[in-house]
GROMACS .gro file of C-alpha atoms in nm:
model
  368
    1MET     CA    1  -1.281  -3.965   4.977
    2THR     CA    2  -1.246  -4.017   5.335
    3ALA     CA    3  -1.002  -3.768   5.490
    4PRO     CA    4  -0.705  -3.924   5.681
    5VAL     CA    5  -0.672  -3.866   6.054
    6SER     CA    6  -0.411  -3.619   6.120
    7PRO     CA    7  -0.253  -3.449   6.439
    8ASN     CA    8  -0.210  -3.084   6.475
    9THR     CA    9   0.146  -2.931   6.448
   10VAL     CA   10   0.302  -2.581   6.526
   11LEU     CA   11   0.304  -2.514   6.136
   12ALA     CA   12  -0.044  -2.665   6.070
   13ASN     CA   13  -0.203  -2.438   6.343
   14ALA     CA   14  -0.055  -2.125   6.176
   15LEU     CA   15  -0.228  -2.218   5.830
   16SER     CA   16  -0.562  -2.248   5.690
   17SER     CA   17  -0.467  -2.450   5.400
   18ALA     CA   18  -0.137  -2.589   5.273
   19GLU     CA   19  -0.058  -2.306   5.029
   20ASP     CA   20  -0.065  -2.059   5.287
   21VAL     CA   21   0.323  -2.137   5.334
   22LEU     CA   22   0.361  -1.954   5.015
   23ALA     CA   23   0.161  -1.638   5.078
   24PRO     CA   24   0.433  -1.446   5.257
   25ARG     CA   25   0.652  -1.458   4.924
   26ILE     CA   26   0.355  -1.392   4.682
   27ARG     CA   27   0.219  -1.084   4.883
   28THR     CA   28   0.568  -0.925   4.904
   29MET     CA   29   0.685  -1.002   4.565
   30HIS     CA   30   0.348  -0.950   4.369
   31PRO     CA   31   0.509  -1.186   4.069
   32ALA     CA   32   0.366  -1.151   3.724
   33ARG     CA   33   0.422  -1.555   3.709
   34VAL     CA   34   0.480  -1.838   3.906
   35THR     CA   35   0.660  -2.127   3.808
   36PHE     CA   36   0.649  -2.446   4.028
   37VAL     CA   37   0.948  -2.649   3.958
   38VAL     CA   38   0.964  -3.031   4.041
   39GLY     CA   39   1.229  -3.266   3.946
   40THR     CA   40   1.327  -3.635   3.958
   41GLN     CA   41   1.632  -3.849   3.850
   42ILE     CA   42   1.499  -4.060   3.528
   43ASN     CA   43   1.719  -4.371   3.623
   44GLY     CA   44   1.401  -4.601   3.614
   45ARG     CA   45   1.018  -4.626   3.599
   46PRO     CA   46   0.849  -4.374   3.846
   47HIS     CA   47   0.714  -4.506   4.172
   48LEU     CA   48   0.410  -4.402   4.380
   49GLY     CA   49   0.646  -4.104   4.566
   50THR     CA   50   0.734  -3.942   4.251
   51SER     CA   51   0.351  -3.952   4.107
   52LEU     CA   52   0.253  -3.805   4.437
   53VAL     CA   53   0.505  -3.504   4.448
   54GLN     CA   54   0.436  -3.437   4.074
   55SER     CA   55   0.027  -3.438   4.110
   56LEU     CA   56   0.076  -3.225   4.422
   57THR     CA   57   0.262  -2.985   4.203
   58PHE     CA   58   0.001  -2.926   3.968
   59ALA     CA   59  -0.251  -2.899   4.234
   60ALA     CA   60  -0.085  -2.636   4.436
   61ALA     CA   61  -0.013  -2.451   4.122
   62ALA     CA   62  -0.373  -2.468   4.055
   63ARG     CA   63  -0.472  -2.341   4.401
   64VAL     CA   64  -0.232  -2.073   4.384
   65ARG     CA   65  -0.370  -1.948   4.032
   66ASP     CA   66  -0.727  -1.982   4.153
   67ARG     CA   67  -0.664  -1.789   4.479
   68TYR     CA   68  -0.415  -1.498   4.347
   69GLY     CA   69  -0.512  -1.481   3.994
   70ILE     CA   70  -0.151  -1.504   3.881
   71PRO     CA   71  -0.043  -1.719   3.571
   72VAL     CA   72   0.115  -2.035   3.673
   73GLU     CA   73   0.319  -2.317   3.496
   74VAL     CA   74   0.503  -2.618   3.574
   75LEU     CA   75   0.862  -2.696   3.485
   76PHE     CA   76   0.968  -3.075   3.528
   77GLY     CA   77   1.350  -3.110   3.575
   78ALA     CA   78   1.465  -3.433   3.416
   79LEU     CA   79   1.790  -3.525   3.579
   80ASP     CA   80   1.963  -3.719   3.338
   81ASN     CA   81   2.281  -3.684   3.530
   82ALA     CA   82   2.188  -3.972   3.752
   83PRO     CA   83   2.459  -4.223   3.755
   84HIS     CA   84   2.405  -4.493   3.511
   85GLU     CA   85   2.701  -4.726   3.560
   86VAL     CA   86   2.946  -4.706   3.869
   87VAL     CA   87   3.285  -4.877   3.875
   88VAL     CA   88   3.592  -4.865   4.083
   89ASP     CA   89   3.915  -4.792   3.932
   90ALA     CA   90   4.176  -5.066   4.032
   91ALA     CA   91   4.474  -4.838   4.020
   92SER     CA   92   4.373  -4.563   4.237
   93GLY     CA   93   4.072  -4.721   4.425
   94HIS     CA   94   3.829  -4.419   4.344
   95ARG     CA   95   3.485  -4.451   4.219
   96TYR     CA   96   3.384  -4.359   3.856
   97GLN     CA   97   3.034  -4.273   3.730
   98ARG     CA   98   2.883  -4.239   3.395
   99ALA     CA   99   2.570  -4.064   3.361
  100TYR     CA  100   2.243  -4.141   3.194
  101ALA     CA  101   2.302  -3.845   2.960
  102HIS     CA  102   2.643  -4.010   2.857
  103ALA     CA  103   2.537  -4.351   2.888
  104LEU     CA  104   2.223  -4.343   2.665
  105GLY     CA  105   2.247  -4.012   2.477
  106GLU     CA  106   1.987  -3.746   2.409
  107ALA     CA  107   1.772  -3.915   2.187
  108ALA     CA  108   1.716  -4.224   2.398
  109LEU     CA  109   1.646  -3.986   2.695
  110VAL     CA  110   1.393  -3.785   2.529
  111ASN     CA  111   1.222  -4.114   2.451
  112LEU     CA  112   1.254  -4.231   2.808
  113VAL     CA  113   1.072  -3.928   2.932
  114ASP     CA  114   0.815  -3.946   2.650
  115GLU     CA  115   0.738  -4.285   2.768
  116LEU     CA  116   0.781  -4.276   3.140
  117TYR     CA  117   0.680  -3.925   3.260
  118ARG     CA  118   0.508  -3.713   2.972
  119PRO     CA  119   0.167  -3.932   2.966
  120LEU     CA  120   0.091  -3.835   3.333
  121PHE     CA  121   0.195  -3.495   3.300
  122ASP     CA  122  -0.018  -3.459   3.008
  123ALA     CA  123  -0.314  -3.599   3.194
  124LEU     CA  124  -0.247  -3.356   3.497
  125SER     CA  125  -0.193  -3.053   3.249
  126GLU     CA  126  -0.530  -3.135   3.078
  127ARG     CA  127  -0.722  -3.157   3.389
  128LEU     CA  128  -0.612  -2.866   3.569
  129SER     CA  129  -0.534  -2.658   3.250
  130ILE     CA  130  -0.195  -2.599   3.359
  131PRO     CA  131   0.082  -2.563   3.107
  132TYR     CA  132   0.404  -2.764   3.176
  133SER     CA  133   0.757  -2.786   3.006
  134VAL     CA  134   1.020  -3.031   3.058
  135GLU     CA  135   1.367  -2.949   3.089
  136MET     CA  136   1.682  -3.223   3.109
  137TYR     CA  137   1.969  -3.141   3.355
  138SER     CA  138   2.190  -3.153   3.027
  139GLN     CA  139   2.013  -2.857   2.908
  140GLN     CA  140   2.027  -2.670   3.233
  141GLN     CA  141   2.362  -2.695   3.287
  142ALA     CA  142   2.441  -2.587   2.938
  143ARG     CA  143   2.238  -2.228   2.982
  144ASP     CA  144   2.439  -1.933   3.014
  145ASP     CA  145   2.266  -1.810   3.349
  146PHE     CA  146   2.339  -2.131   3.515
  147ARG     CA  147   2.689  -2.138   3.417
  148HIS     CA  148   2.735  -1.758   3.515
  149THR     CA  149   2.576  -1.838   3.845
  150TRP     CA  150   2.807  -2.148   3.893
  151LEU     CA  151   3.126  -1.914   3.826
  152ARG     CA  152   3.001  -1.637   4.047
  153ALA     CA  153   2.904  -1.894   4.346
  154HIS     CA  154   3.247  -2.083   4.291
  155ARG     CA  155   3.447  -1.774   4.369
  156ARG     CA  156   3.271  -1.772   4.704
  157ILE     CA  157   3.301  -2.150   4.756
  158ASP     CA  158   3.528  -2.117   5.064
  159ALA     CA  159   3.266  -1.956   5.261
  160ALA     CA  160   3.003  -2.220   5.172
  161ARG     CA  161   3.195  -2.548   5.130
  162TRP     CA  162   3.134  -2.676   5.491
  163TRP     CA  163   2.751  -2.596   5.452
  164LEU     CA  164   2.759  -2.826   5.078
  165ASP     CA  165   2.983  -3.094   5.217
  166PRO     CA  166   2.988  -3.089   5.614
  167ALA     CA  167   3.189  -3.420   5.619
  168HIS     CA  168   3.499  -3.314   5.402
  169GLY     CA  169   3.451  -2.948   5.308
  170VAL     CA  170   3.488  -3.026   4.933
  171PRO     CA  171   3.170  -2.979   4.724
  172HIS     CA  172   3.194  -3.190   4.433
  173VAL     CA  173   3.254  -3.067   4.081
  174ARG     CA  174   3.250  -3.339   3.808
  175VAL     CA  175   3.324  -3.251   3.429
  176PRO     CA  176   3.322  -3.603   3.259
  177CYS     CA  177   3.589  -3.696   3.018
  178PRO     CA  178   3.507  -3.508   2.660
  179ALA     CA  179   3.667  -3.797   2.477
  180PRO     CA  180   3.420  -3.922   2.218
  181GLY     CA  181   3.208  -4.196   2.341
  182CYS     CA  182   3.371  -4.143   2.714
  183GLY     CA  183   3.177  -3.944   2.984
  184TRP     CA  184   3.333  -4.109   3.281
  185ALA     CA  185   3.418  -3.906   3.583
  186GLU     CA  186   3.552  -3.954   3.933
  187LYS     CA  187   3.227  -3.986   4.142
  188TYR     CA  188   3.396  -3.783   4.437
  189ALA     CA  189   3.604  -3.569   4.213
  190GLU     CA  190   3.930  -3.659   4.442
  191ARG     CA  191   4.167  -3.545   4.159
  192THR     CA  192   3.956  -3.274   4.003
  193ARG     CA  193   4.128  -2.908   4.034
  194VAL     CA  194   3.916  -2.582   3.919
  195LEU     CA  195   4.100  -2.292   3.829
  196LEU     CA  196   3.915  -1.972   3.796
  197GLY     CA  197   3.972  -1.709   3.527
  198ASP     CA  198   3.783  -1.379   3.461
  199GLU     CA  199   3.497  -1.537   3.255
  200HIS     CA  200   3.571  -1.887   3.265
  201ALA     CA  201   3.721  -2.194   3.471
  202GLU     CA  202   3.974  -2.425   3.377
  203VAL     CA  203   3.920  -2.789   3.508
  204HIS     CA  204   4.177  -3.073   3.539
  205ALA     CA  205   4.075  -3.409   3.594
  206VAL     CA  206   4.156  -3.767   3.556
  207CYS     CA  207   3.961  -4.005   3.325
  208LEU     CA  208   3.904  -4.381   3.384
  209HIS     CA  209   4.059  -4.467   3.052
  210HIS     CA  210   4.223  -4.159   2.908
  211GLY     CA  211   4.407  -4.029   3.208
  212PRO     CA  212   4.451  -3.662   3.269
  213TYR     CA  213   4.253  -3.395   3.069
  214GLU     CA  214   4.139  -3.056   3.089
  215VAL     CA  215   3.834  -2.896   2.980
  216VAL     CA  216   3.715  -2.508   2.975
  217ILE     CA  217   3.375  -2.428   3.123
  218GLY     CA  218   3.254  -2.093   3.009
  219PRO     CA  219   2.914  -1.930   2.997
  220ASP     CA  220   2.891  -2.012   2.623
  221GLY     CA  221   3.011  -2.367   2.610
  222GLY     CA  222   3.282  -2.606   2.733
  223GLY     CA  223   3.236  -2.947   2.892
  224TYR     CA  224   2.930  -3.102   3.094
  225LEU     CA  225   2.929  -2.926   3.424
  226ASP     CA  226   2.778  -3.207   3.684
  227LEU     CA  227   2.763  -3.093   4.074
  228ALA     CA  228   2.718  -3.291   4.374
  229THR     CA  229   2.348  -3.267   4.487
  230LEU     CA  230   2.358  -2.997   4.737
  231TYR     CA  231   2.591  -2.786   4.513
  232ARG     CA  232   2.363  -2.835   4.227
  233ASN     CA  233   2.042  -2.717   4.418
  234LEU     CA  234   2.232  -2.404   4.529
  235VAL     CA  235   2.350  -2.314   4.191
  236LYS     CA  236   1.983  -2.409   4.040
  237GLU     CA  237   1.804  -2.206   4.339
  238LEU     CA  238   2.037  -1.912   4.313
  239ALA     CA  239   1.987  -1.875   3.911
  240ALA     CA  240   1.605  -1.897   3.986
  241VAL     CA  241   1.552  -1.601   4.255
  242SER     CA  242   1.754  -1.368   4.005
  243GLU     CA  243   1.433  -1.355   3.825
  244ARG     CA  244   1.256  -1.018   3.892
  245ASP     CA  245   0.899  -1.056   3.803
  246GLN     CA  246   0.876  -1.463   3.821
  247LEU     CA  247   0.855  -1.650   4.158
  248THR     CA  248   1.011  -2.005   4.134
  249ILE     CA  249   0.872  -2.229   4.386
  250MET     CA  250   1.080  -2.570   4.426
  251VAL     CA  251   0.879  -2.858   4.510
  252LYS     CA  252   1.027  -3.151   4.663
  253GLY     CA  253   0.974  -3.453   4.879
  254GLY     CA  254   0.971  -3.441   5.253
  255ASP     CA  255   1.303  -3.598   5.280
  256TRP     CA  256   1.447  -3.275   5.134
  257VAL     CA  257   1.380  -3.081   5.452
  258PHE     CA  258   1.710  -3.152   5.617
  259GLY     CA  259   1.917  -3.099   5.305
  260SER     CA  260   1.757  -2.785   5.228
  261THR     CA  261   1.852  -2.635   5.552
  262LEU     CA  262   2.216  -2.681   5.438
  263VAL     CA  263   2.160  -2.530   5.112
  264ASP     CA  264   1.996  -2.232   5.272
  265ASN     CA  265   2.300  -2.159   5.506
  266ALA     CA  266   2.533  -2.184   5.203
  267LEU     CA  267   2.334  -1.939   4.994
  268THR     CA  268   2.341  -1.710   5.321
  269ALA     CA  269   2.733  -1.775   5.331
  270ILE     CA  270   2.752  -1.653   5.003
  271GLY     CA  271   2.562  -1.319   5.066
  272LEU     CA  272   2.191  -1.403   5.010
  273VAL     CA  273   1.947  -1.248   5.270
  274GLY     CA  274   1.592  -1.279   5.377
  275ALA     CA  275   1.347  -1.276   5.081
  276GLN     CA  276   1.656  -1.372   4.844
  277LEU     CA  277   1.640  -1.723   4.971
  278PRO     CA  278   1.437  -1.976   4.762
  279THR     CA  279   1.072  -2.051   4.792
  280ARG     CA  280   1.018  -2.422   4.869
  281LEU     CA  281   0.697  -2.668   4.909
  282PHE     CA  282   0.759  -2.972   5.082
  283CYS     CA  283   0.513  -3.264   5.008
  284PRO     CA  284   0.442  -3.545   5.202
  285GLN     CA  285   0.674  -3.881   5.220
  286VAL     CA  286   0.551  -4.219   5.178
  287VAL     CA  287   0.689  -4.435   5.422
  288THR     CA  288   0.714  -4.794   5.548
  289GLU     CA  289   0.612  -4.939   5.876
  290THR     CA  290   0.961  -4.866   6.031
  291GLY     CA  291   0.930  -4.485   5.937
  292ALA     CA  292   1.161  -4.509   5.638
  293LYS     CA  293   1.104  -4.365   5.295
  294LEU     CA  294   0.958  -4.614   5.076
  295SER     CA  295   1.248  -4.710   4.867
  296LYS     CA  296   1.240  -4.880   4.551
  297SER     CA  297   1.611  -4.949   4.553
  298LEU     CA  298   1.602  -5.112   4.904
  299ILE     CA  299   1.332  -5.347   4.808
  300ARG     CA  300   1.494  -5.420   4.481
  301ASP     CA  301   1.832  -5.513   4.657
  302GLY     CA  302   1.659  -5.744   4.921
  303LYS     CA  303   1.739  -5.474   5.215
  304ALA     CA  304   1.353  -5.427   5.269
  305THR     CA  305   1.025  -5.581   5.165
  306LEU     CA  306   0.730  -5.450   5.033
  307PRO     CA  307   0.524  -5.295   5.324
  308ASP     CA  308   0.191  -5.431   5.439
  309GLY     CA  309  -0.084  -5.288   5.269
  310SER     CA  310   0.123  -5.168   4.983
  311ALA     CA  311   0.116  -5.316   4.610
  312PRO     CA  312   0.359  -5.364   4.330
  313TRP     CA  313   0.232  -5.070   4.124
  314MET     CA  314   0.369  -4.848   4.401
  315LEU     CA  315   0.705  -4.919   4.295
  316ASP     CA  316   0.639  -4.919   3.923
  317THR     CA  317   0.328  -4.684   3.865
  318SER     CA  318   0.285  -4.858   3.498
  319MET     CA  319   0.146  -5.160   3.688
  320TRP     CA  320  -0.159  -4.922   3.819
  321PRO     CA  321  -0.466  -5.173   3.756
  322GLY     CA  322  -0.657  -4.913   3.559
  323SER     CA  323  -0.630  -4.636   3.319
  324LEU     CA  324  -0.395  -4.361   3.321
  325THR     CA  325  -0.686  -4.101   3.361
  326GLU     CA  326  -0.830  -4.285   3.635
  327TYR     CA  327  -0.477  -4.283   3.805
  328ALA     CA  328  -0.419  -3.903   3.749
  329GLY     CA  329  -0.793  -3.845   3.881
  330ARG     CA  330  -0.721  -4.029   4.193
  331LEU     CA  331  -0.392  -3.882   4.264
  332LEU     CA  332  -0.540  -3.523   4.211
  333ASP     CA  333  -0.855  -3.611   4.446
  334MET     CA  334  -0.607  -3.723   4.715
  335ALA     CA  335  -0.422  -3.378   4.637
  336ASP     CA  336  -0.736  -3.193   4.715
  337VAL     CA  337  -0.782  -3.367   5.057
  338LEU     CA  338  -0.407  -3.306   5.158
  339LEU     CA  339  -0.385  -2.951   5.049
  340ALA     CA  340  -0.700  -2.833   5.174
  341ASP     CA  341  -0.589  -2.914   5.539
  342PRO     CA  342  -0.234  -2.848   5.678
  343ARG     CA  343  -0.259  -3.105   5.911
  344HIS     CA  344  -0.278  -3.363   5.624
  345PHE     CA  345  -0.009  -3.190   5.406
  346PHE     CA  346   0.264  -3.155   5.640
  347ARG     CA  347   0.303  -3.514   5.757
  348SER     CA  348   0.439  -3.865   5.629
  349TYR     CA  349   0.196  -4.154   5.524
  350SER     CA  350   0.249  -4.514   5.532
  351ALA     CA  351   0.222  -4.718   5.186
  352GLY     CA  352  -0.087  -4.863   5.327
  353GLU     CA  353  -0.279  -4.540   5.418
  354ILE     CA  354  -0.173  -4.402   5.055
  355GLY     CA  355  -0.311  -4.726   4.916
  356ARG     CA  356  -0.631  -4.674   5.110
  357LEU     CA  357  -0.666  -4.301   4.972
  358MET     CA  358  -0.584  -4.395   4.601
  359SER     CA  359  -0.843  -4.694   4.651
  360GLN     CA  360  -1.145  -4.487   4.665
  361PRO     CA  361  -1.316  -4.355   4.342
  362THR     CA  362  -1.252  -4.027   4.163
  363ARG     CA  363  -1.529  -3.756   4.149
  364SER     CA  364  -1.456  -3.658   3.811
  365THR     CA  365  -1.174  -3.693   3.534
  366THR     CA  366  -1.283  -3.375   3.353
  367ALA     CA  367  -1.106  -3.050   3.383
  368PRO     CA  368  -1.257  -2.795   3.579
   0.00000   0.00000   0.00000
């Protein structure tokens, strides 16, 4: 595969390969296991950017395993709390949302993940001999460690709130209406109040259809705990760093760089220091000719056009003109090129350039 032409940068100049950014944490922590966590909203068919980050997650895990001799695994976080429907309440003017978890139900969501995501994960896992697991956000928010962490963090919310919501200072806590078949919640939680007890929280909110309601959130149960994006990441990463002998690496698209700065400042505000902060790996973004992230929703809504040099399969990877094995192979071959040279990894790529890299045949489709 012909490598891209990439400029040097301050970060790239300090590294020999992209995974060197993980070396300080690995060498000081000496973990018994490393988990690479990659998540996405399961709100439609995956696009190229999603596949790129997922394949780089497996490839980076393989490089860490081979370099340090540490067992690795991949955890796919399927965000089923993505909005499925959003409406405006005529009475209050507030926007309400209903998540995929409540609109479709658990069985339909499992089928959705099995159809749209597992085939690529299976192919990547088989080729690189790396195990993976899937966790829905619905499962994550129900775990006692996640809820304990949220209860602990919310006691310090005054210290972190302006980092988590710089515009208003009110990080959203959504607990959807628990009435059977409902699940609606105010998108911006304007009328939601959280009253903390010793080991629980009492949440007061107003439903689109059922009016005022109360839900008790405790470590062992209660309502569905849906947090605004930055707040959710703070709780997720705070829970992960509590593991003593397991290093959790959050793998994200490059568009998360700026948001993660706010999360780190929020974590610092509630008491974390230095090595307690999360370990992250930011992957290249796929961008248009304007420099904006390649956005399926903007193109679908007619606010942007498919960039020159791109193809429809980049917005819907099921349209790839070949086999899944070939698709996974080309992604991993490209990942080898990007990870081997930090100049190639810590940058963005036009859709056309990614298309060029993906158009070149794979070297092999068998596991090493």
